[in-house]
Amino acid sequence: MAKHSKKSTKKFEKNHLKDTIERRKEFAKIKQRQQIKAKKQARHTSDYAKVADEDEEEQVPKDKGRKAKDADKLKDMTVDEFFQGGFEIPEPTKKASKLAKIKEAKAQSGKRKRDDSEGDDDSEHGGGESDVSFEDQALDVDAPSDGEAEERPGAHREDLDALQEKDPEFYKYLKENDAELLDFAEDDDLAEVDRLSEDEPPKKKKKKGKTIEPLVEENNGDDTEVTMSMVSKWQKAMTEQHSLRAMRQVVLAFRAAAYVNEEDGKEYKYTISGPEVYHQLLVISLQHVPKVLEYHLPIKETASGKVRFSTDTKKFRTLTPLLKSHATSVHHLLENLSDAPTIKLTLASILPLLPYLLSFKKILKNLIKAVISIWSDPSSTEATRINAFLLIRRLAIISDSSLREAVLKSTYQGLIKGSRSTTIHTLPGINLMKNSAAELWGLDPTIGYTTGFTYIRQLAIHLRTSITHPTKDSYKAIYNWQYTHSLDFWSRVLSTHCSPATNPHLKSAAASPLHPLIYPLVQITLGALRLIPTPVYFPLRFHLTRALLRLSRSTTTYIPLAPSLLEVLQSPELKKPPKPSTLRPLDFATTLRAPASYLHTRVYQTGLGEQVAELLAEFFTVWARSIAFPELVIPPSVLLKRWLKEVSSTPTPSAKHHATRAAGRGNKNSKLTGAVALLLQKLDANARFVEERRRKVDFAPGNREGVEGFLKEVPWEDMPLGAFVLGMRKRNEERERVLEEGRRRDEEERRRGRKGDGEGGEGGEVQDVDVDMEDGEGDEDEVDD
């Protein structure tokens, strides 16, 4: 028979058991903490005793009694009791202060002391450093602790101010014995560089003393004017002796030069008065400071492009404030420069500094944003943009995954910002940006896929919103230069990194990690292409078609482009007779939306016909060697023949009901019909060539290897359609060359005419073009045509 519980037991279980268990758990935790604390105290006591014994052996015998007495006072104290401030410190000597800092470092890090050299390093930097490798912490940009500490230097000052109010006695002790910890100014303690210079071998010290000492004496004043003789002495010391002391003076003077026109209320050690001194100081700062850093902090580069150097040394930590100050000055200077040679010199000086700046995430991000702004600025020269891109690419190679992702995102944003307005003058720079930025997405395919997927998805969301929620201006989110250039850019990225021709390590396009992005990009582009199927936006359709053609040619992906091009031929714009006009031909390369004055004119009709014939020829050339080419061209050939018949026919009285379909009297544009008829002949000739070769094959249609290898040995230029396209490309290149020469002449004339105005006039012209384009896009009457 089971034993029944008492009523009191049940009542206790119901009302008090849960609270009792929780209370016992809390007591157990407190007991465990007390045990851990006791173990730590015992360990700290033993560690301190060992350090004290080692230091006592090094002291003179007459000091043994005093040291033993001090050790007895501190022996039984915990770290918490030591920092309470109620204990009277008996005149802490240098050794006692060092021992206290060693003990504080151990209490914070929880790690044992390994050797005395590390203790010396820690004691000189506040005593709060962890024993964990500084290189691992500095280069691990994903670590939140490093990022927060580096990005918020003011937090340290706030903590010290709070400490002064809460415990003034301890703050006074730190001020007397460890002033370096409290002296946390914006530029830190740059004077430590002088002490670092004194640690060099005696012979070099004497030589440096003879050369550098006059500099130090000369710069004792609070506000010293930089002269050419001072700059020459600094330059000589940096080039001949790699002097850190001279570099420190140059960095301080360079900071004053970078902020020379700023009225921020800050006082700098040096003042710059003459333009010659300013120029010479800029040159030696940008050229020689990186060389001195490379001499004292050598960098090793691996075969993969990664850089390695020790960041846990005393020298690097001492030079850290100097490096931060110089990088901040360079960043400020870069944002205010307008002279192309000076910008190139500044960019070249940043390149060797990048490995050292990897430890300072915020400074590096701000600096790279300024570089990307120069790279995407329409007013920047081609050489300047190339130098800026080399800097961006270098950072993307040597950085870790998180920083590389930030570089890619900033680059894409700069590209979109710089492509807002497209004219004959800005188009070459935009193409340079797209081609160069596309290279970055192949450095890390994993991050490239992630960022590519994110931005392509954004394009899809914009297109879906425009379709599902149509408004009067909803189409403007799609039909603009930024959206068009974005689609074209991603086609370049995928064409570059999914093509076996440009990537020999790829067996096929499907082997690329970026290959899954092809399908969504094609669908988005085709959807944008047909969003507004009016003759006004036929130029935009041609831009998007060229982007898809590039993608299809490089990745051997079949994209049905013929129907969208044949729709242009079927539009009333190409069937009705054109109006005579004296307008010059429309430049389709820099046009998204045809002006109203070009609609229904012969010059616009002829231009549309040339574009359609060229793009159809390019499209079919991609598949000219395909074994299925004869069947591929049957539907387009039928439609082209029917269109030629309709535009050339003249209606009779018995066929008035066909007048609409036959487009009245036809377009009477012999140039247009001649171009389409010539294309039709080349398609038939290529189809016959393939049929002749196809009759001689000895494999079945199910043999995929034989089908894919059909006519691979024949160059595409030797095909009937390929030879036609090759000649057409040469004519287009010649036309573009003539236009480019005219554009350069116009730019030279504009520079001569606006020499006194600077760059503002050119920027104003671009803005005017952009505003005109936006105003034109807002004309709903033209869109509805």
PDB file of N, CA and C in Angstrom, residues 620-630 685-699 703-722:
ATOM      1  N   PHE A 620      21.622  36.855 -83.667  1.00  0.00           N
ATOM      2  CA  PHE A 620      21.709  35.596 -84.406  1.00  0.00           C
ATOM      3  C   PHE A 620      23.157  35.167 -84.631  1.00  0.00           C
ATOM      4  N   THR A 621      24.102  36.112 -84.558  1.00  0.00           N
ATOM      5  CA  THR A 621      25.503  35.724 -84.679  1.00  0.00           C
ATOM      6  C   THR A 621      25.957  34.882 -83.498  1.00  0.00           C
ATOM      7  N   VAL A 622      25.377  35.121 -82.326  1.00  0.00           N
ATOM      8  CA  VAL A 622      25.727  34.321 -81.145  1.00  0.00           C
ATOM      9  C   VAL A 622      25.440  32.847 -81.398  1.00  0.00           C
ATOM     10  N   TRP A 623      24.395  32.553 -82.165  1.00  0.00           N
ATOM     11  CA  TRP A 623      23.985  31.164 -82.427  1.00  0.00           C
ATOM     12  C   TRP A 623      24.204  30.791 -83.888  1.00  0.00           C
ATOM     13  N   ALA A 624      25.092  31.508 -84.559  1.00  0.00           N
ATOM     14  CA  ALA A 624      25.315  31.237 -85.990  1.00  0.00           C
ATOM     15  C   ALA A 624      25.906  29.858 -86.219  1.00  0.00           C
ATOM     16  N   ARG A 625      26.671  29.319 -85.268  1.00  0.00           N
ATOM     17  CA  ARG A 625      27.286  27.999 -85.429  1.00  0.00           C
ATOM     18  C   ARG A 625      26.476  26.882 -84.776  1.00  0.00           C
ATOM     19  N   SER A 626      25.292  27.224 -84.286  1.00  0.00           N
ATOM     20  CA  SER A 626      24.445  26.201 -83.663  1.00  0.00           C
ATOM     21  C   SER A 626      23.871  25.275 -84.725  1.00  0.00           C
ATOM     22  N   ILE A 627      23.757  24.004 -84.372  1.00  0.00           N
ATOM     23  CA  ILE A 627      23.216  23.024 -85.320  1.00  0.00           C
ATOM     24  C   ILE A 627      21.729  23.255 -85.574  1.00  0.00           C
ATOM     25  N   ALA A 628      21.066  24.009 -84.690  1.00  0.00           N
ATOM     26  CA  ALA A 628      19.638  24.297 -84.840  1.00  0.00           C
ATOM     27  C   ALA A 628      19.383  25.682 -85.429  1.00  0.00           C
ATOM     28  N   PHE A 629      20.405  26.317 -85.991  1.00  0.00           N
ATOM     29  CA  PHE A 629      20.244  27.676 -86.511  1.00  0.00           C
ATOM     30  C   PHE A 629      19.172  27.766 -87.615  1.00  0.00           C
ATOM     31  N   PRO A 630      19.099  26.846 -88.566  1.00  0.00           N
ATOM     32  CA  PRO A 630      18.051  26.966 -89.606  1.00  0.00           C
ATOM     33  C   PRO A 630      16.653  27.023 -89.021  1.00  0.00           C
ATOM     34  N   ALA A 685      21.541  32.932 -95.976  1.00  0.00           N
ATOM     35  CA  ALA A 685      22.846  32.385 -96.375  1.00  0.00           C
ATOM     36  C   ALA A 685      23.461  31.581 -95.244  1.00  0.00           C
ATOM     37  N   ASN A 686      23.387  32.063 -94.031  1.00  0.00           N
ATOM     38  CA  ASN A 686      23.959  31.328 -92.894  1.00  0.00           C
ATOM     39  C   ASN A 686      23.188  30.046 -92.627  1.00  0.00           C
ATOM     40  N   ALA A 687      21.853  30.087 -92.789  1.00  0.00           N
ATOM     41  CA  ALA A 687      21.052  28.874 -92.584  1.00  0.00           C
ATOM     42  C   ALA A 687      21.430  27.805 -93.614  1.00  0.00           C
ATOM     43  N   ARG A 688      21.650  28.193 -94.866  1.00  0.00           N
ATOM     44  CA  ARG A 688      22.050  27.222 -95.886  1.00  0.00           C
ATOM     45  C   ARG A 688      23.436  26.648 -95.584  1.00  0.00           C
ATOM     46  N   PHE A 689      24.338  27.493 -95.069  1.00  0.00           N
ATOM     47  CA  PHE A 689      25.686  27.019 -94.731  1.00  0.00           C
ATOM     48  C   PHE A 689      25.618  25.950 -93.628  1.00  0.00           C
ATOM     49  N   VAL A 690      24.801  26.180 -92.642  1.00  0.00           N
ATOM     50  CA  VAL A 690      24.678  25.220 -91.537  1.00  0.00           C
ATOM     51  C   VAL A 690      24.013  23.938 -92.035  1.00  0.00           C
ATOM     52  N   GLU A 691      23.012  24.053 -92.890  1.00  0.00           N
ATOM     53  CA  GLU A 691      22.342  22.856 -93.401  1.00  0.00           C
ATOM     54  C   GLU A 691      23.298  21.988 -94.202  1.00  0.00           C
ATOM     55  N   GLU A 692      24.160  22.603 -94.998  1.00  0.00           N
ATOM     56  CA  GLU A 692      25.140  21.821 -95.763  1.00  0.00           C
ATOM     57  C   GLU A 692      26.082  21.057 -94.843  1.00  0.00           C
ATOM     58  N   ARG A 693      26.568  21.712 -93.809  1.00  0.00           N
ATOM     59  CA  ARG A 693      27.454  21.028 -92.872  1.00  0.00           C
ATOM     60  C   ARG A 693      26.702  19.995 -92.038  1.00  0.00           C
ATOM     61  N   ARG A 694      25.437  20.238 -91.776  1.00  0.00           N
ATOM     62  CA  ARG A 694      24.664  19.321 -90.944  1.00  0.00           C
ATOM     63  C   ARG A 694      24.386  18.009 -91.654  1.00  0.00           C
ATOM     64  N   ARG A 695      24.328  18.039 -92.994  1.00  0.00           N
ATOM     65  CA  ARG A 695      24.072  16.794 -93.729  1.00  0.00           C
ATOM     66  C   ARG A 695      25.223  15.801 -93.596  1.00  0.00           C
ATOM     67  N   LYS A 696      26.420  16.285 -93.254  1.00  0.00           N
ATOM     68  CA  LYS A 696      27.600  15.425 -93.211  1.00  0.00           C
ATOM     69  C   LYS A 696      27.890  14.848 -91.834  1.00  0.00           C
ATOM     70  N   VAL A 697      27.094  15.161 -90.816  1.00  0.00           N
ATOM     71  CA  VAL A 697      27.367  14.665 -89.465  1.00  0.00           C
ATOM     72  C   VAL A 697      26.967  13.209 -89.380  1.00  0.00           C
ATOM     73  N   ASP A 698      27.625  12.484 -88.442  1.00  0.00           N
ATOM     74  CA  ASP A 698      27.354  11.055 -88.255  1.00  0.00           C
ATOM     75  C   ASP A 698      26.880  10.750 -86.850  1.00  0.00           C
ATOM     76  N   PHE A 699      26.301  11.747 -86.158  1.00  0.00           N
ATOM     77  CA  PHE A 699      25.802  11.490 -84.799  1.00  0.00           C
ATOM     78  C   PHE A 699      24.322  11.852 -84.758  1.00  0.00           C
ATOM     79  N   ASN A 703      23.048  12.911 -79.091  1.00  0.00           N
ATOM     80  CA  ASN A 703      24.459  12.994 -78.714  1.00  0.00           C
ATOM     81  C   ASN A 703      24.795  14.441 -78.348  1.00  0.00           C
ATOM     82  N   ARG A 704      24.751  14.770 -77.046  1.00  0.00           N
ATOM     83  CA  ARG A 704      24.944  16.146 -76.615  1.00  0.00           C
ATOM     84  C   ARG A 704      26.355  16.637 -76.920  1.00  0.00           C
ATOM     85  N   GLU A 705      27.323  15.783 -76.760  1.00  0.00           N
ATOM     86  CA  GLU A 705      28.703  16.199 -77.015  1.00  0.00           C
ATOM     87  C   GLU A 705      28.892  16.553 -78.479  1.00  0.00           C
ATOM     88  N   GLY A 706      28.318  15.758 -79.372  1.00  0.00           N
ATOM     89  CA  GLY A 706      28.430  16.061 -80.793  1.00  0.00           C
ATOM     90  C   GLY A 706      27.670  17.305 -81.176  1.00  0.00           C
ATOM     91  N   VAL A 707      26.487  17.523 -80.573  1.00  0.00           N
ATOM     92  CA  VAL A 707      25.681  18.702 -80.880  1.00  0.00           C
ATOM     93  C   VAL A 707      26.398  19.974 -80.429  1.00  0.00           C
ATOM     94  N   GLU A 708      26.980  19.947 -79.200  1.00  0.00           N
ATOM     95  CA  GLU A 708      27.660  21.141 -78.689  1.00  0.00           C
ATOM     96  C   GLU A 708      28.971  21.414 -79.414  1.00  0.00           C
ATOM     97  N   GLY A 709      29.595  20.385 -79.972  1.00  0.00           N
ATOM     98  CA  GLY A 709      30.855  20.591 -80.688  1.00  0.00           C
ATOM     99  C   GLY A 709      30.701  20.860 -82.168  1.00  0.00           C
ATOM    100  N   PHE A 710      29.468  20.996 -82.640  1.00  0.00           N
ATOM    101  CA  PHE A 710      29.217  21.226 -84.051  1.00  0.00           C
ATOM    102  C   PHE A 710      29.760  22.584 -84.480  1.00  0.00           C
ATOM    103  N   LEU A 711      30.605  22.612 -85.508  1.00  0.00           N
ATOM    104  CA  LEU A 711      31.205  23.809 -86.095  1.00  0.00           C
ATOM    105  C   LEU A 711      32.051  24.613 -85.092  1.00  0.00           C
ATOM    106  N   LYS A 712      32.525  23.976 -84.025  1.00  0.00           N
ATOM    107  CA  LYS A 712      33.371  24.685 -83.078  1.00  0.00           C
ATOM    108  C   LYS A 712      34.729  25.048 -83.687  1.00  0.00           C
ATOM    109  N   GLU A 713      35.138  24.255 -84.680  1.00  0.00           N
ATOM    110  CA  GLU A 713      36.443  24.521 -85.290  1.00  0.00           C
ATOM    111  C   GLU A 713      36.385  25.683 -86.283  1.00  0.00           C
ATOM    112  N   VAL A 714      35.177  26.147 -86.629  1.00  0.00           N
ATOM    113  CA  VAL A 714      35.017  27.240 -87.587  1.00  0.00           C
ATOM    114  C   VAL A 714      34.902  28.553 -86.813  1.00  0.00           C
ATOM    115  N   PRO A 715      35.791  29.520 -87.037  1.00  0.00           N
ATOM    116  CA  PRO A 715      35.645  30.828 -86.362  1.00  0.00           C
ATOM    117  C   PRO A 715      34.332  31.498 -86.769  1.00  0.00           C
ATOM    118  N   TRP A 716      33.750  32.214 -85.822  1.00  0.00           N
ATOM    119  CA  TRP A 716      32.463  32.834 -86.111  1.00  0.00           C
ATOM    120  C   TRP A 716      32.606  33.909 -87.196  1.00  0.00           C
ATOM    121  N   GLU A 717      33.827  34.477 -87.344  1.00  0.00           N
ATOM    122  CA  GLU A 717      34.010  35.485 -88.393  1.00  0.00           C
ATOM    123  C   GLU A 717      33.928  34.890 -89.800  1.00  0.00           C
ATOM    124  N   ASP A 718      34.147  33.572 -89.915  1.00  0.00           N
ATOM    125  CA  ASP A 718      34.093  32.923 -91.231  1.00  0.00           C
ATOM    126  C   ASP A 718      32.697  32.500 -91.632  1.00  0.00           C
ATOM    127  N   MET A 719      31.758  32.616 -90.727  1.00  0.00           N
ATOM    128  CA  MET A 719      30.374  32.308 -91.066  1.00  0.00           C
ATOM    129  C   MET A 719      29.794  33.453 -91.904  1.00  0.00           C
ATOM    130  N   PRO A 720      28.839  33.180 -92.797  1.00  0.00           N
ATOM    131  CA  PRO A 720      28.260  34.269 -93.614  1.00  0.00           C
ATOM    132  C   PRO A 720      27.695  35.405 -92.770  1.00  0.00           C
ATOM    133  N   LEU A 721      26.974  35.080 -91.713  1.00  0.00           N
ATOM    134  CA  LEU A 721      26.419  36.119 -90.844  1.00  0.00           C
ATOM    135  C   LEU A 721      27.514  36.791 -90.023  1.00  0.00           C
ATOM    136  N   GLY A 722      28.537  36.015 -89.619  1.00  0.00           N
ATOM    137  CA  GLY A 722      29.626  36.592 -88.836  1.00  0.00           C
ATOM    138  C   GLY A 722      30.427  37.609 -89.616  1.00  0.00           C
TER     139      GLY A 722
END
